mmCIF file of C-alpha atoms and ligand atoms in Angstrom:
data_model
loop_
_atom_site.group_PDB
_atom_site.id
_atom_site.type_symbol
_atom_site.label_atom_id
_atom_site.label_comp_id
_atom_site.label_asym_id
_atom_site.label_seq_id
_atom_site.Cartn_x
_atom_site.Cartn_y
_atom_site.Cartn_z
ATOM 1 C CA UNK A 11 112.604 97.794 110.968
ATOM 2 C CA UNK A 12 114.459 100.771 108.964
ATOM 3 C CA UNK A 13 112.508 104.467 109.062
ATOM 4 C CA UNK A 14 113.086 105.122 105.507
ATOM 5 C CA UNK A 15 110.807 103.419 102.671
ATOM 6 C CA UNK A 16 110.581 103.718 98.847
ATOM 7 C CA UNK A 17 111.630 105.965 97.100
ATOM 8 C CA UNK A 18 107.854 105.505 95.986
ATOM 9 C CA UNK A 19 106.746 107.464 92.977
ATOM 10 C CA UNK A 20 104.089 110.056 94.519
ATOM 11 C CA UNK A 21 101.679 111.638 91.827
ATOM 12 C CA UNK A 22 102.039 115.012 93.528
ATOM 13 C CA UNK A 23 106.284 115.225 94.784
ATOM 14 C CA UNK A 24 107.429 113.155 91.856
ATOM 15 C CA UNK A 25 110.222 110.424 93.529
ATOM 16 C CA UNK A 26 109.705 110.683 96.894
ATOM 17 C CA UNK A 27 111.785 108.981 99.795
ATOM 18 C CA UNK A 28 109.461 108.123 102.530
ATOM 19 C CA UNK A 29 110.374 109.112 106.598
ATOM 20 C CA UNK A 30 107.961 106.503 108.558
ATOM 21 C CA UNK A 31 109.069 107.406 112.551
ATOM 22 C CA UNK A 32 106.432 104.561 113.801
ATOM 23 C CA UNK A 33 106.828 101.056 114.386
ATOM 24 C CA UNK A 34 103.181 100.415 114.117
ATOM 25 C CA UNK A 35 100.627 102.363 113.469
ATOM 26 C CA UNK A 36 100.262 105.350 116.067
ATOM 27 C CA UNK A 37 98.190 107.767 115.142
ATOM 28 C CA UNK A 38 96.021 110.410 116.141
ATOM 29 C CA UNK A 39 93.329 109.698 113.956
ATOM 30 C CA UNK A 40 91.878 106.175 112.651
ATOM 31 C CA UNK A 41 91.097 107.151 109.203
ATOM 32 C CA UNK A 42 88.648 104.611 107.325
ATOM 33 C CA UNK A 43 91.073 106.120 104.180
ATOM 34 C CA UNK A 44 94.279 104.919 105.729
ATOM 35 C CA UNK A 45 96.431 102.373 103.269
ATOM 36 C CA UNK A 46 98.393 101.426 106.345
ATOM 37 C CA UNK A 47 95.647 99.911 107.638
ATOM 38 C CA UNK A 48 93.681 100.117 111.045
ATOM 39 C CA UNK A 49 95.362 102.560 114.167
ATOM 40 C CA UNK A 50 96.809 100.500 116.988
ATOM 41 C CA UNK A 51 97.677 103.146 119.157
ATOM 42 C CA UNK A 52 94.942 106.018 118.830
ATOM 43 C CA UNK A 53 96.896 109.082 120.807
ATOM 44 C CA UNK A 54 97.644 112.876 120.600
ATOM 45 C CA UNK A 55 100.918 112.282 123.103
ATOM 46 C CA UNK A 56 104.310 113.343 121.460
ATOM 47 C CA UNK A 57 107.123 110.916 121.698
ATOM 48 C CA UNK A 58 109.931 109.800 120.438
ATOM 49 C CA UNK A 59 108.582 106.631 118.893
ATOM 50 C CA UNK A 60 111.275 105.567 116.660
ATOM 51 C CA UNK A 61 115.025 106.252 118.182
ATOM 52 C CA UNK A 62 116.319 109.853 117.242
ATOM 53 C CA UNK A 63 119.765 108.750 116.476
ATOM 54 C CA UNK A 64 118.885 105.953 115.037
ATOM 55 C CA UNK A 65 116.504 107.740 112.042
ATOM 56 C CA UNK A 66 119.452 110.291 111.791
ATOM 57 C CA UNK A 67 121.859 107.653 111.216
ATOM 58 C CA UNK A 68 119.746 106.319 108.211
ATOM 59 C CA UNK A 69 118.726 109.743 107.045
ATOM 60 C CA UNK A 70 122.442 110.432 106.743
ATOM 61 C CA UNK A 71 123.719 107.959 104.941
ATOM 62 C CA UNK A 72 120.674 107.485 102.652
ATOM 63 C CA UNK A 73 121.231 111.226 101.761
ATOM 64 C CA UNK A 74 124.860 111.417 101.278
ATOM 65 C CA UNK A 75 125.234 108.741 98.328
ATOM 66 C CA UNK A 76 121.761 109.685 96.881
ATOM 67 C CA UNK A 77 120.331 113.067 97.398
ATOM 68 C CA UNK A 78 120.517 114.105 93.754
ATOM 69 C CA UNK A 79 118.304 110.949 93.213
ATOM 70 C CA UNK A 80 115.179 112.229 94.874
ATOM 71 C CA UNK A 81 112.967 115.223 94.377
ATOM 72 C CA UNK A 82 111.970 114.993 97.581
ATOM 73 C CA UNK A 83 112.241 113.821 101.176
ATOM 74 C CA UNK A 84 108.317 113.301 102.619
ATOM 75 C CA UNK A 85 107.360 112.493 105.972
ATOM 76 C CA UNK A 86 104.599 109.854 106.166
ATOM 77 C CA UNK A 87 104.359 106.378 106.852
ATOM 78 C CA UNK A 88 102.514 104.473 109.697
ATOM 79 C CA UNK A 89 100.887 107.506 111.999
ATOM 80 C CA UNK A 90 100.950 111.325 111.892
ATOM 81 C CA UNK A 91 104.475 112.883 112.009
ATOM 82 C CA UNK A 92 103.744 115.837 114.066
ATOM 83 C CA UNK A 93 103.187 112.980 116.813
ATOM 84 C CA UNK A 94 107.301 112.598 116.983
ATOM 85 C CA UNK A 95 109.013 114.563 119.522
ATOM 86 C CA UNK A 96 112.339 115.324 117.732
ATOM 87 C CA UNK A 97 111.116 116.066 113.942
ATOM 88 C CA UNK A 98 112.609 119.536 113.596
ATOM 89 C CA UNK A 99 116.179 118.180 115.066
ATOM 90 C CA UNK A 100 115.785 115.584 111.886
ATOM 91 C CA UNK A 101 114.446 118.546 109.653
ATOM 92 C CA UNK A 102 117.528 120.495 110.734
ATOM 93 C CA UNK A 103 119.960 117.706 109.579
ATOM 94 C CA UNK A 104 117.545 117.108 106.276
ATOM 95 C CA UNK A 105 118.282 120.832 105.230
ATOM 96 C CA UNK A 106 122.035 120.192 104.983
ATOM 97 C CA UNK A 107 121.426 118.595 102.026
ATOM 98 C CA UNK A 108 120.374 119.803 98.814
ATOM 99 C CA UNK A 109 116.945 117.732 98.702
ATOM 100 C CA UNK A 110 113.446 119.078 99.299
ATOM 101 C CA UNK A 111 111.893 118.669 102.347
ATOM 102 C CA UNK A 112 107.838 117.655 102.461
ATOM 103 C CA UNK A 113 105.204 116.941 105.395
ATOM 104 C CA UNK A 114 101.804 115.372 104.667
ATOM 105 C CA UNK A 115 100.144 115.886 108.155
ATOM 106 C CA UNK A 116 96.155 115.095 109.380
ATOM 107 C CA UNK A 117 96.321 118.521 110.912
ATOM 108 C CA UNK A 118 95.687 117.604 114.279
ATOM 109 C CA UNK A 119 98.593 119.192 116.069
ATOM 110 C CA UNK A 120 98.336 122.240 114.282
ATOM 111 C CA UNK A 121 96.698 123.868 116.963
ATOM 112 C CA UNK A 122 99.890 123.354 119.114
ATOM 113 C CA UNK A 123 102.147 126.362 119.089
ATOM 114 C CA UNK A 124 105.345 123.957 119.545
ATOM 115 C CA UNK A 125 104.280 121.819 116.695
ATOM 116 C CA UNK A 126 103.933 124.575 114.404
ATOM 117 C CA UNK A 127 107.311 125.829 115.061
ATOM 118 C CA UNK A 128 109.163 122.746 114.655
ATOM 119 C CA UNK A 129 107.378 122.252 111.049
ATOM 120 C CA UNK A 130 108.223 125.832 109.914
ATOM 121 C CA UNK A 131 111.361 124.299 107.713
ATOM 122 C CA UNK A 132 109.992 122.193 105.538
ATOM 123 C CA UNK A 133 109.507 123.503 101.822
ATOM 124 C CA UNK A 134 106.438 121.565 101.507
ATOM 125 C CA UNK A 135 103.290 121.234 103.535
ATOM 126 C CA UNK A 136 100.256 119.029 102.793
ATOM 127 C CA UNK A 137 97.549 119.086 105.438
ATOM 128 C CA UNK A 138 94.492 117.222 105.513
ATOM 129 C CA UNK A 139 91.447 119.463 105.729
ATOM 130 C CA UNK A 140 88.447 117.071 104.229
ATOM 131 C CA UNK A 141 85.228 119.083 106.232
ATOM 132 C CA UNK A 142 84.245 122.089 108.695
ATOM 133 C CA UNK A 143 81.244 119.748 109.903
ATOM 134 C CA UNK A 144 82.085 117.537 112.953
ATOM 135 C CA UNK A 145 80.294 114.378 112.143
ATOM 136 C CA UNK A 146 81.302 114.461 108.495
ATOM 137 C CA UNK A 147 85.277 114.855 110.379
ATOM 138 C CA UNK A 148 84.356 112.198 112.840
ATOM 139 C CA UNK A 149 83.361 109.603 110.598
ATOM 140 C CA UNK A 150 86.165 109.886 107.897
ATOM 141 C CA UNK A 151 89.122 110.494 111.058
ATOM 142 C CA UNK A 152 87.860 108.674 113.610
ATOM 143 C CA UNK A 153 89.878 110.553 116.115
ATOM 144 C CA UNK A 154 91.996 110.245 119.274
ATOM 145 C CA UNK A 155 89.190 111.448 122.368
ATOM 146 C CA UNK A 156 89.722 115.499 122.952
ATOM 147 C CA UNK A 157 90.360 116.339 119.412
ATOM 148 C CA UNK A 158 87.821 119.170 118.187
ATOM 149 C CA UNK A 159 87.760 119.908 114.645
ATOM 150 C CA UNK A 160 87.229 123.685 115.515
ATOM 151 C CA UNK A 161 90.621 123.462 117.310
ATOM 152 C CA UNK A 162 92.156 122.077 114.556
ATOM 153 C CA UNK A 163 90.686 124.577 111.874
ATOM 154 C CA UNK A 164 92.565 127.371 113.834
ATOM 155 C CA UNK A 165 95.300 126.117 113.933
ATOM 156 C CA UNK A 166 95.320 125.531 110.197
ATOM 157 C CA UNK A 167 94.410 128.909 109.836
ATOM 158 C CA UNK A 168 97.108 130.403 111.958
ATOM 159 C CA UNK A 169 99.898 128.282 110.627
ATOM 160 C CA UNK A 170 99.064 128.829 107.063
ATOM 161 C CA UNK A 171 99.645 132.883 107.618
ATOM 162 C CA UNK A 172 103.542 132.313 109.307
ATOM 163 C CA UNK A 173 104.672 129.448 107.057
ATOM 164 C CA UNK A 174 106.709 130.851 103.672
ATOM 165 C CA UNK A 175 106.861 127.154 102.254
ATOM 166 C CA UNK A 176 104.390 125.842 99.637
ATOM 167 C CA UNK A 177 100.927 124.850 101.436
ATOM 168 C CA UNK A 178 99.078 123.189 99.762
ATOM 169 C CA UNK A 179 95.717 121.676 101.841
ATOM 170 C CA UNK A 180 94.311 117.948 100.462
ATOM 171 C CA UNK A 181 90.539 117.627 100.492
ATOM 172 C CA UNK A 182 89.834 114.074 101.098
ATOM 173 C CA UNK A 183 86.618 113.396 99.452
ATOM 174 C CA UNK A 184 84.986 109.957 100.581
ATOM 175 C CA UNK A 185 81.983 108.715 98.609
ATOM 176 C CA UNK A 186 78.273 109.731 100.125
ATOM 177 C CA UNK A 187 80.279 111.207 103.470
ATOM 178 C CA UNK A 188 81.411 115.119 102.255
ATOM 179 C CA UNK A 189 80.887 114.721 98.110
ATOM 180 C CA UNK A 190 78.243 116.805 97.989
ATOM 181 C CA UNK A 191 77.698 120.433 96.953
ATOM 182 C CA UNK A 192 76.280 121.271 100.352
ATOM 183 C CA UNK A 193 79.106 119.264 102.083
ATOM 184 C CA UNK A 194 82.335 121.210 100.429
ATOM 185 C CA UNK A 195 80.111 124.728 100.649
ATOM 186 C CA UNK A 196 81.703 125.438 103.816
ATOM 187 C CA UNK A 197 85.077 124.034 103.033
ATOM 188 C CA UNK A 198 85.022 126.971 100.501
ATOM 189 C CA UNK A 199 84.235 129.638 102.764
ATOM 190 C CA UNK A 200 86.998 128.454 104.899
ATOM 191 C CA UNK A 201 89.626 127.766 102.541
ATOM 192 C CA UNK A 202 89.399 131.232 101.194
ATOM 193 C CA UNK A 203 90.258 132.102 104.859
ATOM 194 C CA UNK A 204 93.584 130.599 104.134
ATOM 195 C CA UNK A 205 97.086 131.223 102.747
ATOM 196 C CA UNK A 206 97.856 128.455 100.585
ATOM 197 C CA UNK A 207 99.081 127.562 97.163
ATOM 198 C CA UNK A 208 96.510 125.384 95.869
ATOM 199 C CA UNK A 209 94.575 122.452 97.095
ATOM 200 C CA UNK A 210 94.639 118.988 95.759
ATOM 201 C CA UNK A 211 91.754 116.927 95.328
ATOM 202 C CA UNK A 212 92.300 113.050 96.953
ATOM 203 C CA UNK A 213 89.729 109.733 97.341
ATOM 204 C CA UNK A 214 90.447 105.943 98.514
ATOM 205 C CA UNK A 215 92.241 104.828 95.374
ATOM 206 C CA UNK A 216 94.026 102.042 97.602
ATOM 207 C CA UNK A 217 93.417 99.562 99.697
ATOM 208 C CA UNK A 218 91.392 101.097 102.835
ATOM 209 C CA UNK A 219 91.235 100.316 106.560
ATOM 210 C CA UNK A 220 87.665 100.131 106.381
ATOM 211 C CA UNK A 221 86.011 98.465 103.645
ATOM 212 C CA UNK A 222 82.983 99.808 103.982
ATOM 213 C CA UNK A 223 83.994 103.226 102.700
ATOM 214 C CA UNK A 224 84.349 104.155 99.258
ATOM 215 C CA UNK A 225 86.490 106.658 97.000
ATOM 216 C CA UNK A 226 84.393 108.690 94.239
ATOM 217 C CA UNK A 227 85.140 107.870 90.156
ATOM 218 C CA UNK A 228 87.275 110.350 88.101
ATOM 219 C CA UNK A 229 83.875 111.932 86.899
ATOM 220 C CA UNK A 230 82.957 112.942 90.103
ATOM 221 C CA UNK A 231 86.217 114.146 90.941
ATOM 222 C CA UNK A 232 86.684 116.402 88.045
ATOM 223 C CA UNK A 233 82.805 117.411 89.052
ATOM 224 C CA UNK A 234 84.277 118.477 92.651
ATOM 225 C CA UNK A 235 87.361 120.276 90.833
ATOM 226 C CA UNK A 236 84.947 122.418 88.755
ATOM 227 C CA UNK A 237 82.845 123.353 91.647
ATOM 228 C CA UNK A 238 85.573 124.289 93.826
ATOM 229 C CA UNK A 239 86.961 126.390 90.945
ATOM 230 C CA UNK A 240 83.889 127.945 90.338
ATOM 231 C CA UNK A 241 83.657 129.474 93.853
ATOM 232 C CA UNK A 242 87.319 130.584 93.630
ATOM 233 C CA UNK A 243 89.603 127.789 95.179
ATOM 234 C CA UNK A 244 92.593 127.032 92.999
ATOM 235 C CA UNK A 245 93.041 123.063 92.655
ATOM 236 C CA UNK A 246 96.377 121.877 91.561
ATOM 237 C CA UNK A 247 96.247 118.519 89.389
ATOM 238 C CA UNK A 248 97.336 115.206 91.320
ATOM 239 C CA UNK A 249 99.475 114.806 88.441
ATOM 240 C CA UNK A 250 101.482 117.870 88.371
ATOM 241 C CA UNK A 251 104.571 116.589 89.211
ATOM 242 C CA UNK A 252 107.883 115.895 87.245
ATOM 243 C CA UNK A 253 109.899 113.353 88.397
ATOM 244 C CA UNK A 254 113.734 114.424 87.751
ATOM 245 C CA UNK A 255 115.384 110.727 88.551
ATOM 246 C CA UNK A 256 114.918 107.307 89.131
ATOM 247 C CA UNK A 257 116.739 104.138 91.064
ATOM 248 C CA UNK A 258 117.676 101.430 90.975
ATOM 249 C CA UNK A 259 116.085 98.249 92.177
ATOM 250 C CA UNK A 260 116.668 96.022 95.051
ATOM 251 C CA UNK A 261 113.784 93.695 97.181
ATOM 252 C CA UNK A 262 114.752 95.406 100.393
ATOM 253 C CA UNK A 263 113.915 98.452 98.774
ATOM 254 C CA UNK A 264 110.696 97.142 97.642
ATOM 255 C CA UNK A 265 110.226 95.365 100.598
ATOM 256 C CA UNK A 266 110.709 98.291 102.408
ATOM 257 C CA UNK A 267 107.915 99.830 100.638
ATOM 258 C CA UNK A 268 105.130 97.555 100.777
ATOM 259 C CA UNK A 269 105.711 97.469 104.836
ATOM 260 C CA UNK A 270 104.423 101.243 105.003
ATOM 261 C CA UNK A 271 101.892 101.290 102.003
ATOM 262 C CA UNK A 272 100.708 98.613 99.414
ATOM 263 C CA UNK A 273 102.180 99.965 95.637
ATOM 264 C CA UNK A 274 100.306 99.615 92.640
ATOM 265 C CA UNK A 275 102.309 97.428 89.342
ATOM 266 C CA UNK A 276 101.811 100.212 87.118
ATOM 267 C CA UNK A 277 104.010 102.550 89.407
ATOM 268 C CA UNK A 278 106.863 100.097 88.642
ATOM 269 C CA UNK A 279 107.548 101.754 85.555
ATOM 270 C CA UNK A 280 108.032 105.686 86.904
ATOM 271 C CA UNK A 281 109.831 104.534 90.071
ATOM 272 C CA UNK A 282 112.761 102.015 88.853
ATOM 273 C CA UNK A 283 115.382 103.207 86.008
ATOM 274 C CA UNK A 284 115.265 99.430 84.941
ATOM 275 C CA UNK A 285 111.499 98.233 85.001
ATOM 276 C CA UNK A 286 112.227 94.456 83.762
ATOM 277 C CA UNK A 287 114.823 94.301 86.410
ATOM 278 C CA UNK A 288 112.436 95.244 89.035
ATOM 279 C CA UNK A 289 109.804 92.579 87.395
ATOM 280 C CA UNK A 290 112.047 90.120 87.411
ATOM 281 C CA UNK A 291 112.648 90.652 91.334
ATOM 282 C CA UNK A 292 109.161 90.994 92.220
ATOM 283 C CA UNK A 293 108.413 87.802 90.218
ATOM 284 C CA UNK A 294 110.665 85.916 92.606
ATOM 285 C CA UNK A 295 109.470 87.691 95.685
ATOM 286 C CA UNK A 296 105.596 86.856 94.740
ATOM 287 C CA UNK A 297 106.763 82.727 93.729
ATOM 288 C CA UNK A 298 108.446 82.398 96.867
ATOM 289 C CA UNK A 299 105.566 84.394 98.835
ATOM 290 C CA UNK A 300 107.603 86.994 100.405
ATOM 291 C CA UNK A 301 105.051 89.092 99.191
ATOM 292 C CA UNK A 302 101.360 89.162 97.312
ATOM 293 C CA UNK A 303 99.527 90.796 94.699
ATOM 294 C CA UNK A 304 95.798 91.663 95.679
ATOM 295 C CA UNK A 305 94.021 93.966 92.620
ATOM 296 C CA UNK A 306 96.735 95.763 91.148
ATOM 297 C CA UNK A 307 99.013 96.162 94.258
ATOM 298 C CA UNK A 308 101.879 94.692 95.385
ATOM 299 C CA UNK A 309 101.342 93.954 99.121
ATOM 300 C CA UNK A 310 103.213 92.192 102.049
ATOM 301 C CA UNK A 311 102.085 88.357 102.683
HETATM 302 S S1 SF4 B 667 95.699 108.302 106.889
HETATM 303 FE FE1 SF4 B 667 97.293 109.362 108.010
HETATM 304 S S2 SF4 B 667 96.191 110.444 109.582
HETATM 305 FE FE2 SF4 B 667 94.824 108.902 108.858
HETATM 306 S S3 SF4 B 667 95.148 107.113 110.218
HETATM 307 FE FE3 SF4 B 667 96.486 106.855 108.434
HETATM 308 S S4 SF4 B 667 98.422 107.713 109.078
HETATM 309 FE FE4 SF4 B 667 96.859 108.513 110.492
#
């Protein structure tokens, strides 16, 4: 299996080529949010879990024929990215190209002075901070044993006053777990704590480890935004970003894709230059069952 997926369209980095350095899912936490399904391997040990030369190799030639494509280069994909040993040696090679660089991260190494150093580089920085109260954090993570959310909120904290890229923290809000008023009061207080950009509001909008769980409506998310805004958090809309290019298709590509994360058929449209193309190919991958379609999304059989 390759490292790199998409490019995906991402509502918040525009066309986005996704870094995945797992080949399964290893992660620290076992979100009940997580569209790459359930966490095989719950740990907080750092590793090199995909081979180092071998991600470099594709990162290389992906980037030399089509960094001018992309807005951005985002790490992501089947675990938390902070778990692999060697990212700043592949952020190092990243930044010899003229592409952005961006890190969605759960946080939980953040309290690790090593791991915030080797993350320093990257021009974008999305960490997951959904709740100050521990149950609330335990039953939306579900995390590897030893991690303390208090640990974790330092760390936060301490990185967000060293790092000069945009930080930008993503509240995930999970219906009837940390929706309410009384729930995101003390995400406020320690948000304003922070140095960050703006926050961006996120729910289960995909299909979710654990079925059980549900993401809130539009309504209620605007409801949140207002609230937050009201007590002096600055939100950034989901939407906010501008896409400069798109590609073209291919079912590896696409295939590639729908191994890390299921993508939904109206995305089609902002992440291929030729949409009926791209149909037409995903028409033959569905009829010959290389791949299904399940509410909306385009999945792997
Ligand atoms: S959503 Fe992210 S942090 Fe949570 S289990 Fe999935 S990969 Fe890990």
């Amino acid at each position: 299996m390759r490292s790199l997926f998409g490019p995906v369209y991402s509502r918040r980095l525009g066309l986005s080529l996704g870094v995945n350095l797992f080949k399964e899912n290893i992660c620290s936490y076992d979100c009940v949010y997580c569209e790459c399904g359930r966490t095989k391997v719950l740990t907080t040990k750092r590793d090199e879990y995909f081979e180092l030369n071998d991600v470099l190799f594709e990162i290389k030639q992906y980037l030399s024929e089509n960094c001018l494509k992309i807005d951005h280069i985002t790490f992501s994909g089947r675990g938390e990215p902070t778990l692999y040993l060697y990212i700043e040696k592949l952020l190092e090679e990243i930044k010899r190209f003229p592409v952005a660089s961006a890190l969605l991260t759960n946080s939980s190494l953040l309290n690790d002075k090593e791991v915030r150093k080797s993350i320093l580089g990257f021009d974008v920085i999305m960490p997951t901070i959904s709740t100050v109260d521990q149950n609330q954090f335990n039953t939306i993570h579900r995390p590897a044993k030893g991690i303390r959310l208090f640990d974790i909120l330092e760390g936060v904290k301490v990185f967000s006053k060293m790092y000069r890229g945009l930080f930008i923290p993503e509240i995930m809000i999970i219906k009837d777990v940390n929706d309410s008023e009384k729930s995101l009061a003390g995400l406020i207080e320690y948000i304003k704590e922070l140095d960050y950009k703006g926050c961006h509001l996120n729910t289960i909008v995909r299909p979710a480890a654990y079925s059980d769980y549900k993401g809130i409506n539009k309504e209620e998310i605007n409801r949140i935004k207002n609230f937050l805004e009201k007590n002096d958090i600055r939100c950034i809309d989901a939407d906010s970003a501008i896409s400069k290019a798109k590609i073209g298709y291919s079912d590896e590509r696409l295939i590639n894709t729908l191994l890390v994360r299921p993508v939904h058929e109206s995305d089609i449209k902002s992440i291929f230059k030729d949409p009926q193309i791209a149909i037409v190919g995903i028409n033959k991958l569905l009829d010959n069952h290389s791949i299904n379609k399940e509410k909306g999304f385009f999945k792997i059989s």
